[in-house]
mmCIF file of C-alpha atoms and ligand atoms in Angstrom:
data_model
loop_
_atom_site.group_PDB
_atom_site.id
_atom_site.type_symbol
_atom_site.label_atom_id
_atom_site.label_comp_id
_atom_site.label_asym_id
_atom_site.label_seq_id
_atom_site.Cartn_x
_atom_site.Cartn_y
_atom_site.Cartn_z
ATOM 1 C CA MET J 1 -2.904 57.002 -17.863
ATOM 2 C CA ARG J 2 0.303 58.435 -16.485
ATOM 3 C CA ASN J 3 2.385 58.456 -13.343
ATOM 4 C CA LEU J 4 1.585 54.850 -12.504
ATOM 5 C CA ASN J 5 3.389 53.487 -9.490
ATOM 6 C CA GLU J 6 3.847 50.105 -7.886
ATOM 7 C CA ASP J 7 0.448 50.370 -6.231
ATOM 8 C CA THR J 8 -1.566 51.445 -9.268
ATOM 9 C CA ILE J 9 0.086 49.599 -12.190
ATOM 10 C CA THR J 10 -1.874 46.329 -11.839
ATOM 11 C CA GLN J 11 -5.307 47.958 -12.085
ATOM 12 C CA ALA J 12 -4.077 50.092 -14.994
ATOM 13 C CA VAL J 13 -3.103 46.998 -16.990
ATOM 14 C CA LEU J 14 -6.394 45.259 -16.196
ATOM 15 C CA ALA J 15 -8.391 48.339 -17.200
ATOM 16 C CA ARG J 16 -6.682 48.196 -20.608
ATOM 17 C CA HIS J 17 -8.227 44.705 -21.102
ATOM 18 C CA ALA J 18 -11.745 45.715 -20.124
ATOM 19 C CA GLU J 19 -13.053 45.919 -23.692
ATOM 20 C CA MET J 20 -11.691 42.519 -24.677
ATOM 21 C CA PRO J 21 -14.657 40.747 -26.326
ATOM 22 C CA ASN J 22 -13.472 37.182 -25.657
ATOM 23 C CA GLU J 23 -14.553 36.624 -22.063
ATOM 24 C CA ARG J 24 -12.512 33.517 -21.408
ATOM 25 C CA PHE J 25 -9.352 35.154 -22.734
ATOM 26 C CA ARG J 26 -10.036 38.196 -20.549
ATOM 27 C CA GLN J 27 -10.493 35.965 -17.494
ATOM 28 C CA ILE J 28 -7.211 34.153 -18.183
ATOM 29 C CA MET J 29 -5.236 37.345 -18.856
ATOM 30 C CA THR J 30 -6.693 39.120 -15.814
ATOM 31 C CA SER J 31 -5.697 36.279 -13.520
ATOM 32 C CA LEU J 32 -2.292 35.918 -15.160
ATOM 33 C CA VAL J 33 -1.479 39.631 -14.763
ATOM 34 C CA GLN J 34 -2.691 39.643 -11.157
ATOM 35 C CA HIS J 35 -0.635 36.592 -10.220
ATOM 36 C CA LEU J 36 2.473 37.804 -12.071
ATOM 37 C CA HIS J 37 2.343 41.179 -10.375
ATOM 38 C CA SER J 38 1.670 39.603 -6.969
ATOM 39 C CA PHE J 39 4.633 37.303 -7.489
ATOM 40 C CA ALA J 40 6.950 40.217 -8.350
ATOM 41 C CA ARG J 41 5.742 42.142 -5.287
ATOM 42 C CA GLU J 42 5.943 39.135 -2.965
ATOM 43 C CA VAL J 43 9.551 38.233 -3.812
ATOM 44 C CA LYS J 44 10.531 41.895 -4.398
ATOM 45 C CA LEU J 45 11.883 40.907 -7.798
ATOM 46 C CA THR J 46 15.071 42.789 -8.688
ATOM 47 C CA GLU J 47 15.853 44.043 -12.199
ATOM 48 C CA ALA J 48 18.734 41.537 -12.475
ATOM 49 C CA GLU J 49 16.412 38.668 -11.483
ATOM 50 C CA TRP J 50 13.772 39.834 -13.956
ATOM 51 C CA PHE J 51 16.420 39.810 -16.708
ATOM 52 C CA ALA J 52 17.712 36.362 -15.666
ATOM 53 C CA GLY J 53 14.114 35.111 -16.029
ATOM 54 C CA ILE J 54 13.846 36.645 -19.499
ATOM 55 C CA GLN J 55 17.152 35.017 -20.493
ATOM 56 C CA PHE J 56 15.985 31.647 -19.156
ATOM 57 C CA LEU J 57 12.740 31.800 -21.160
ATOM 58 C CA THR J 58 14.667 32.921 -24.259
ATOM 59 C CA GLU J 59 17.001 29.925 -23.955
ATOM 60 C CA THR J 60 14.008 27.663 -23.388
ATOM 61 C CA GLY J 61 12.541 28.886 -26.675
ATOM 62 C CA HIS J 62 15.838 28.475 -28.518
ATOM 63 C CA MET J 63 16.051 24.863 -27.280
ATOM 64 C CA CYS J 64 12.744 23.988 -28.945
ATOM 65 C CA SER J 65 12.701 22.209 -32.299
ATOM 66 C CA ASP J 66 10.468 19.670 -34.013
ATOM 67 C CA LYS J 67 12.245 17.040 -31.867
ATOM 68 C CA ARG J 68 12.454 18.881 -28.555
ATOM 69 C CA GLN J 69 9.796 20.843 -26.620
ATOM 70 C CA GLU J 70 11.620 22.546 -23.774
ATOM 71 C CA PHE J 71 8.528 24.556 -22.705
ATOM 72 C CA ILE J 72 6.595 21.318 -22.121
ATOM 73 C CA LEU J 73 9.527 20.028 -20.054
ATOM 74 C CA LEU J 74 9.364 23.252 -18.043
ATOM 75 C CA SER J 75 5.621 22.853 -17.492
ATOM 76 C CA ASP J 76 6.128 19.172 -16.576
ATOM 77 C CA THR J 77 8.913 19.778 -14.068
ATOM 78 C CA LEU J 78 6.998 22.642 -12.401
ATOM 79 C CA GLY J 79 4.012 20.319 -11.900
ATOM 80 C CA LEU J 80 1.784 22.414 -14.175
ATOM 81 C CA SER J 81 1.192 19.610 -16.693
ATOM 82 C CA MET J 82 0.099 17.173 -13.981
ATOM 83 C CA LEU J 83 -2.152 19.826 -12.395
ATOM 84 C CA VAL J 84 -3.878 20.485 -15.735
ATOM 85 C CA THR J 85 -4.174 16.730 -16.370
ATOM 86 C CA ALA J 86 -5.658 16.098 -12.911
ATOM 87 C CA GLN J 87 -8.230 18.880 -13.016
ATOM 88 C CA ASN J 88 -9.401 17.927 -16.502
ATOM 89 C CA ASN J 89 -9.625 14.180 -15.922
ATOM 90 C CA ARG J 90 -11.691 13.703 -12.765
ATOM 91 C CA LYS J 91 -13.292 10.278 -13.002
ATOM 92 C CA PRO J 92 -15.473 8.002 -10.918
ATOM 93 C CA GLU J 93 -13.673 5.636 -8.557
ATOM 94 C CA GLY J 94 -12.591 2.508 -10.388
ATOM 95 C CA CYS J 95 -11.692 4.169 -13.705
ATOM 96 C CA THR J 96 -8.057 4.060 -14.732
ATOM 97 C CA GLU J 97 -6.415 7.332 -13.757
ATOM 98 C CA SER J 98 -4.792 9.635 -16.292
ATOM 99 C CA THR J 99 -1.289 10.986 -16.144
ATOM 100 C CA VAL J 100 0.970 13.316 -18.128
ATOM 101 C CA PHE J 101 1.195 12.976 -21.902
ATOM 102 C CA GLY J 102 4.905 13.764 -22.199
ATOM 103 C CA PRO J 103 6.651 15.047 -25.311
ATOM 104 C CA PHE J 104 7.419 11.744 -27.058
ATOM 105 C CA TYR J 105 4.026 10.798 -28.486
ATOM 106 C CA VAL J 106 3.920 10.421 -32.273
ATOM 107 C CA GLU J 107 0.721 10.396 -34.312
ATOM 108 C CA ASP J 108 0.212 7.540 -36.760
ATOM 109 C CA SER J 109 2.565 5.094 -35.082
ATOM 110 C CA PRO J 110 2.950 1.779 -36.941
ATOM 111 C CA GLU J 111 0.020 -0.624 -36.735
ATOM 112 C CA TYR J 112 0.662 -4.096 -35.353
ATOM 113 C CA ALA J 113 -1.491 -7.176 -34.893
ATOM 114 C CA LEU J 114 -2.192 -8.565 -31.440
ATOM 115 C CA GLY J 115 0.748 -10.679 -30.300
ATOM 116 C CA ASP J 116 3.345 -8.875 -32.435
ATOM 117 C CA ASP J 117 6.728 -7.776 -31.122
ATOM 118 C CA ILE J 118 6.420 -4.001 -31.175
ATOM 119 C CA ALA J 119 10.013 -3.463 -29.966
ATOM 120 C CA ASN J 120 11.076 -3.685 -33.621
ATOM 121 C CA GLY J 121 14.718 -3.978 -32.577
ATOM 122 C CA ALA J 122 14.693 -1.550 -29.625
ATOM 123 C CA LYS J 123 17.306 -2.498 -27.028
ATOM 124 C CA GLY J 124 15.963 -4.145 -23.878
ATOM 125 C CA GLU J 125 14.974 -7.363 -22.167
ATOM 126 C CA PRO J 126 11.904 -9.067 -23.645
ATOM 127 C CA CYS J 127 8.556 -8.420 -22.036
ATOM 128 C CA PHE J 128 5.088 -9.835 -22.733
ATOM 129 C CA VAL J 129 2.196 -7.502 -21.932
ATOM 130 C CA ARG J 130 -1.436 -8.604 -21.542
ATOM 131 C CA GLY J 131 -4.648 -6.975 -20.433
ATOM 132 C CA THR J 132 -8.290 -6.183 -21.048
ATOM 133 C CA VAL J 133 -10.075 -2.898 -21.698
ATOM 134 C CA ARG J 134 -13.279 -2.773 -19.636
ATOM 135 C CA ASP J 135 -16.017 -0.443 -18.520
ATOM 136 C CA ILE J 136 -16.698 0.497 -14.910
ATOM 137 C CA ASN J 137 -19.020 -2.532 -14.480
ATOM 138 C CA GLY J 138 -16.293 -4.925 -15.541
ATOM 139 C CA LYS J 139 -17.774 -5.508 -18.994
ATOM 140 C CA ALA J 140 -15.246 -5.846 -21.816
ATOM 141 C CA ILE J 141 -15.139 -2.957 -24.293
ATOM 142 C CA PRO J 142 -14.600 -4.448 -27.754
ATOM 143 C CA ASN J 143 -11.962 -3.325 -30.241
ATOM 144 C CA ALA J 144 -10.444 -0.360 -28.368
ATOM 145 C CA ARG J 145 -7.588 1.358 -30.182
ATOM 146 C CA LEU J 146 -4.397 1.317 -28.110
ATOM 147 C CA GLU J 147 -1.350 3.411 -28.828
ATOM 148 C CA LEU J 148 1.728 2.722 -26.769
ATOM 149 C CA TRP J 149 5.249 4.041 -26.570
ATOM 150 C CA GLN J 150 8.227 3.602 -24.304
ATOM 151 C CA ALA J 151 11.937 4.278 -23.891
ATOM 152 C CA ASP J 152 14.555 1.618 -24.640
ATOM 153 C CA ALA J 153 17.114 0.130 -22.228
ATOM 154 C CA ASP J 154 19.368 3.158 -22.774
ATOM 155 C CA GLY J 155 16.561 5.484 -21.687
ATOM 156 C CA PHE J 156 15.773 6.938 -25.109
ATOM 157 C CA TYR J 157 12.594 7.026 -27.178
ATOM 158 C CA ASP J 158 13.020 6.203 -30.876
ATOM 159 C CA VAL J 159 12.388 9.852 -31.823
ATOM 160 C CA GLN J 160 15.362 10.986 -29.731
ATOM 161 C CA TYR J 161 17.878 9.244 -31.992
ATOM 162 C CA ALA J 162 19.413 11.628 -34.542
ATOM 163 C CA ASN J 163 19.477 8.988 -37.301
ATOM 164 C CA GLN J 164 16.203 7.271 -36.483
ATOM 165 C CA GLU J 165 15.270 4.970 -39.379
ATOM 166 C CA ALA J 166 12.140 3.298 -38.040
ATOM 167 C CA HIS J 167 9.764 3.516 -35.123
ATOM 168 C CA ARG J 168 10.789 1.241 -32.289
ATOM 169 C CA ALA J 169 8.927 0.340 -29.091
ATOM 170 C CA ARG J 170 5.971 2.347 -30.370
ATOM 171 C CA ALA J 171 2.754 0.937 -31.832
ATOM 172 C CA THR J 172 -0.937 1.136 -32.545
ATOM 173 C CA LEU J 173 -2.949 -2.012 -31.770
ATOM 174 C CA HIS J 174 -6.617 -2.940 -31.582
ATOM 175 C CA ALA J 175 -7.953 -4.995 -28.712
ATOM 176 C CA GLY J 176 -10.133 -7.944 -29.690
ATOM 177 C CA PRO J 177 -13.949 -8.162 -29.523
ATOM 178 C CA ASP J 178 -13.467 -9.558 -25.987
ATOM 179 C CA GLY J 179 -11.540 -6.390 -24.953
ATOM 180 C CA LYS J 180 -8.285 -8.326 -24.664
ATOM 181 C CA PHE J 181 -4.898 -7.242 -25.967
ATOM 182 C CA HIS J 182 -1.423 -8.710 -25.833
ATOM 183 C CA PHE J 183 1.900 -7.850 -27.380
ATOM 184 C CA ARG J 184 5.615 -8.347 -26.945
ATOM 185 C CA THR J 185 7.956 -5.460 -26.229
ATOM 186 C CA ILE J 186 10.966 -4.647 -24.033
ATOM 187 C CA VAL J 187 11.063 -3.982 -20.308
ATOM 188 C CA ALA J 188 10.496 -0.375 -19.282
ATOM 189 C CA GLU J 189 13.465 1.159 -17.462
ATOM 190 C CA ALA J 190 13.820 4.440 -15.572
ATOM 191 C CA TYR J 191 15.245 7.280 -17.647
ATOM 192 C CA PRO J 192 16.128 10.949 -17.177
ATOM 193 C CA ILE J 193 14.052 13.517 -19.029
ATOM 194 C CA PRO J 194 16.210 15.540 -21.455
ATOM 195 C CA HIS J 195 18.347 17.621 -19.094
ATOM 196 C CA ASP J 196 21.066 19.131 -21.279
ATOM 197 C CA GLY J 197 19.167 22.416 -21.638
ATOM 198 C CA PRO J 198 17.840 25.249 -19.462
ATOM 199 C CA VAL J 199 15.291 23.009 -17.709
ATOM 200 C CA GLY J 200 18.073 20.573 -16.750
ATOM 201 C CA ARG J 201 20.102 23.480 -15.369
ATOM 202 C CA MET J 202 17.079 24.671 -13.421
ATOM 203 C CA LEU J 203 16.602 21.203 -11.892
ATOM 204 C CA ASP J 204 20.284 21.019 -11.029
ATOM 205 C CA THR J 205 20.212 24.453 -9.364
ATOM 206 C CA LEU J 206 17.151 23.367 -7.400
ATOM 207 C CA GLY J 207 18.968 20.210 -6.252
ATOM 208 C CA ARG J 208 16.472 18.028 -8.167
ATOM 209 C CA HIS J 209 17.198 14.959 -10.290
ATOM 210 C CA PRO J 210 15.733 14.566 -13.808
ATOM 211 C CA TRP J 211 14.655 10.891 -13.522
ATOM 212 C CA ARG J 212 11.294 9.343 -14.297
ATOM 213 C CA PRO J 213 10.407 5.918 -12.888
ATOM 214 C CA ALA J 214 10.139 3.148 -15.503
ATOM 215 C CA HIS J 215 6.804 3.264 -17.329
ATOM 216 C CA LEU J 216 4.928 2.289 -20.456
ATOM 217 C CA HIS J 217 2.699 4.939 -22.095
ATOM 218 C CA PHE J 218 -0.841 4.168 -23.302
ATOM 219 C CA LEU J 219 -3.370 6.244 -25.219
ATOM 220 C CA ILE J 220 -6.644 4.312 -25.444
ATOM 221 C CA LYS J 221 -9.694 5.244 -27.516
ATOM 222 C CA ALA J 222 -13.053 3.503 -27.752
ATOM 223 C CA ALA J 223 -16.345 4.852 -29.119
ATOM 224 C CA GLY J 224 -18.566 6.203 -26.327
ATOM 225 C CA TYR J 225 -15.687 6.516 -23.812
ATOM 226 C CA GLU J 226 -13.331 9.294 -22.814
ATOM 227 C CA THR J 227 -9.878 8.950 -24.323
ATOM 228 C CA LEU J 228 -7.461 7.694 -21.696
ATOM 229 C CA ILE J 229 -3.880 8.989 -21.645
ATOM 230 C CA THR J 230 -1.865 7.241 -19.012
ATOM 231 C CA HIS J 231 1.178 5.150 -18.105
ATOM 232 C CA VAL J 232 1.733 1.908 -16.253
ATOM 233 C CA PHE J 233 4.632 2.316 -13.804
ATOM 234 C CA ARG J 234 7.017 -0.439 -12.773
ATOM 235 C CA ASN J 235 6.696 -1.507 -9.158
ATOM 236 C CA GLY J 236 9.926 -1.295 -7.158
ATOM 237 C CA ASP J 237 11.419 1.534 -9.199
ATOM 238 C CA GLN J 238 13.558 3.817 -7.057
ATOM 239 C CA TYR J 239 12.004 6.976 -8.565
ATOM 240 C CA LEU J 240 8.313 6.210 -7.937
ATOM 241 C CA ASP J 241 8.215 8.766 -5.112
ATOM 242 C CA SER J 242 10.353 11.417 -6.794
ATOM 243 C CA ASP J 243 9.207 11.402 -10.446
ATOM 244 C CA ALA J 244 10.722 14.515 -12.079
ATOM 245 C CA VAL J 245 7.290 15.362 -13.547
ATOM 246 C CA PHE J 246 5.013 14.341 -10.630
ATOM 247 C CA GLY J 247 3.029 11.818 -12.696
ATOM 248 C CA VAL J 248 2.904 8.712 -10.475
ATOM 249 C CA ARG J 249 -0.445 7.422 -9.146
ATOM 250 C CA SER J 250 -0.445 4.314 -6.949
ATOM 251 C CA SER J 251 -3.264 2.788 -9.006
ATOM 252 C CA LEU J 252 -0.977 2.792 -12.076
ATOM 253 C CA VAL J 253 1.911 0.878 -10.473
ATOM 254 C CA ALA J 254 2.161 -2.773 -11.521
ATOM 255 C CA ASP J 255 4.542 -5.711 -11.238
ATOM 256 C CA TRP J 256 6.808 -6.565 -14.136
ATOM 257 C CA VAL J 257 7.387 -10.228 -13.275
ATOM 258 C CA ARG J 258 10.753 -11.733 -14.222
ATOM 259 C CA HIS J 259 10.885 -15.305 -15.525
ATOM 260 C CA GLU J 260 13.822 -17.607 -16.157
ATOM 261 C CA PRO J 261 14.252 -18.915 -19.732
ATOM 262 C CA GLY J 262 11.309 -21.096 -20.689
ATOM 263 C CA THR J 263 7.949 -20.797 -22.386
ATOM 264 C CA ALA J 264 6.491 -17.290 -22.762
ATOM 265 C CA PRO J 265 2.731 -16.628 -22.423
ATOM 266 C CA ASP J 266 2.359 -16.734 -26.218
ATOM 267 C CA ASP J 267 4.162 -20.130 -26.283
ATOM 268 C CA THR J 268 7.384 -18.627 -27.677
ATOM 269 C CA ARG J 269 10.366 -20.647 -26.431
ATOM 270 C CA MET J 270 12.632 -18.098 -24.693
ATOM 271 C CA ASP J 271 16.291 -18.944 -24.110
ATOM 272 C CA VAL J 272 16.886 -15.717 -22.175
ATOM 273 C CA PRO J 273 15.047 -14.421 -19.096
ATOM 274 C CA PHE J 274 11.884 -12.483 -19.879
ATOM 275 C CA PHE J 275 9.251 -10.406 -18.109
ATOM 276 C CA THR J 276 5.460 -10.354 -18.069
ATOM 277 C CA LEU J 277 3.135 -7.468 -17.268
ATOM 278 C CA ASP J 278 -0.622 -7.837 -16.755
ATOM 279 C CA PHE J 279 -2.704 -4.676 -16.603
ATOM 280 C CA ASP J 280 -6.393 -3.958 -17.264
ATOM 281 C CA PHE J 281 -7.775 -0.545 -18.181
ATOM 282 C CA VAL J 282 -11.164 0.835 -17.147
ATOM 283 C CA LEU J 283 -12.588 3.590 -19.362
ATOM 284 C CA ASN J 284 -15.019 6.309 -18.325
ATOM 285 C CA PRO J 285 -18.178 6.646 -20.453
ATOM 286 C CA ILE J 286 -18.465 10.056 -22.104
ATOM 287 C CA SER J 287 -21.858 10.708 -20.476
ATOM 288 C CA ASN J 288 -20.502 10.715 -16.888
ATOM 289 C CA GLU J 289 -20.633 14.165 -15.291
ATOM 290 C CA LYS J 290 -17.259 15.553 -14.213
HETATM 291 C C1 BEZ D 1 7.619 10.961 -20.762
HETATM 292 O O1 BEZ D 1 7.168 10.206 -19.944
HETATM 293 O O2 BEZ D 1 7.803 10.538 -21.898
HETATM 294 C C2 BEZ D 1 7.993 12.344 -20.369
HETATM 295 C C3 BEZ D 1 7.106 13.095 -19.627
HETATM 296 C C4 BEZ D 1 7.476 14.374 -19.259
HETATM 297 C C5 BEZ D 1 8.698 14.883 -19.639
HETATM 298 C C6 BEZ D 1 9.583 14.115 -20.371
HETATM 299 C C7 BEZ D 1 9.230 12.828 -20.740
HETATM 300 FE FE1 FE D 2 7.897 8.404 -20.862
#
């Protein structure tokens, strides 16, 4: 194949993939090539702009390490992560909605007993969280496994600290036979996603801020139910309608209620103000058609 021009190059590339035995991969690559070429034609991409794009992606790769995933941040801030989450987690009305996973999940987080303080020294105002894991008919699901993680009052997850010694504000818990769970932690606060790299520069150039509204992450597993990856967002947060990664759903917004010093829900005597959060989760049975 020679003498390809701007009108014939797309078909020439696709023809080269025709023998590809993996059908799904061929479908993905065909669509990707078509959309990429259409994009370049539509914006009349210049050679300098093409090279700036290559440099941006190169820097994005160089920014990645075992502690930092700049490509996920790019996907998140372009809305791709939330799109993929939404189209893969359609659920019947009444089930708790899913939202983005984010880059700060850690496997095998420390196990705690119900009622423990999972902050483990993380900076922030005390908060007591309670809820129940149920099915769509309101029946308690016994013994669900809950993993949770959140940023501290300075807006950082434990894994973002260079000299991290222990996991903080991160835990694995098991709900009781009655589906109930409760634990102590710190209040969730809004924080900016890491923005000292190419994705931060991109946001800045676009006139966008890097902030996420305050939230608490949950990953909930129970036998016979779809795994739920979600957050609970803090009502009243100024970034609920401009989340840098487009993850907010109204059904996930809840009140963090502030209390003056006194007796906490677990009967702890608190001599500083504290917060409470009540939130129930509804899981989707695996058998439900999407
Ligand atoms: C998070 O909520 O942890 C998060 C999500 C997307 C990008 C950065 C952080
Ligand atoms: Fe987060």
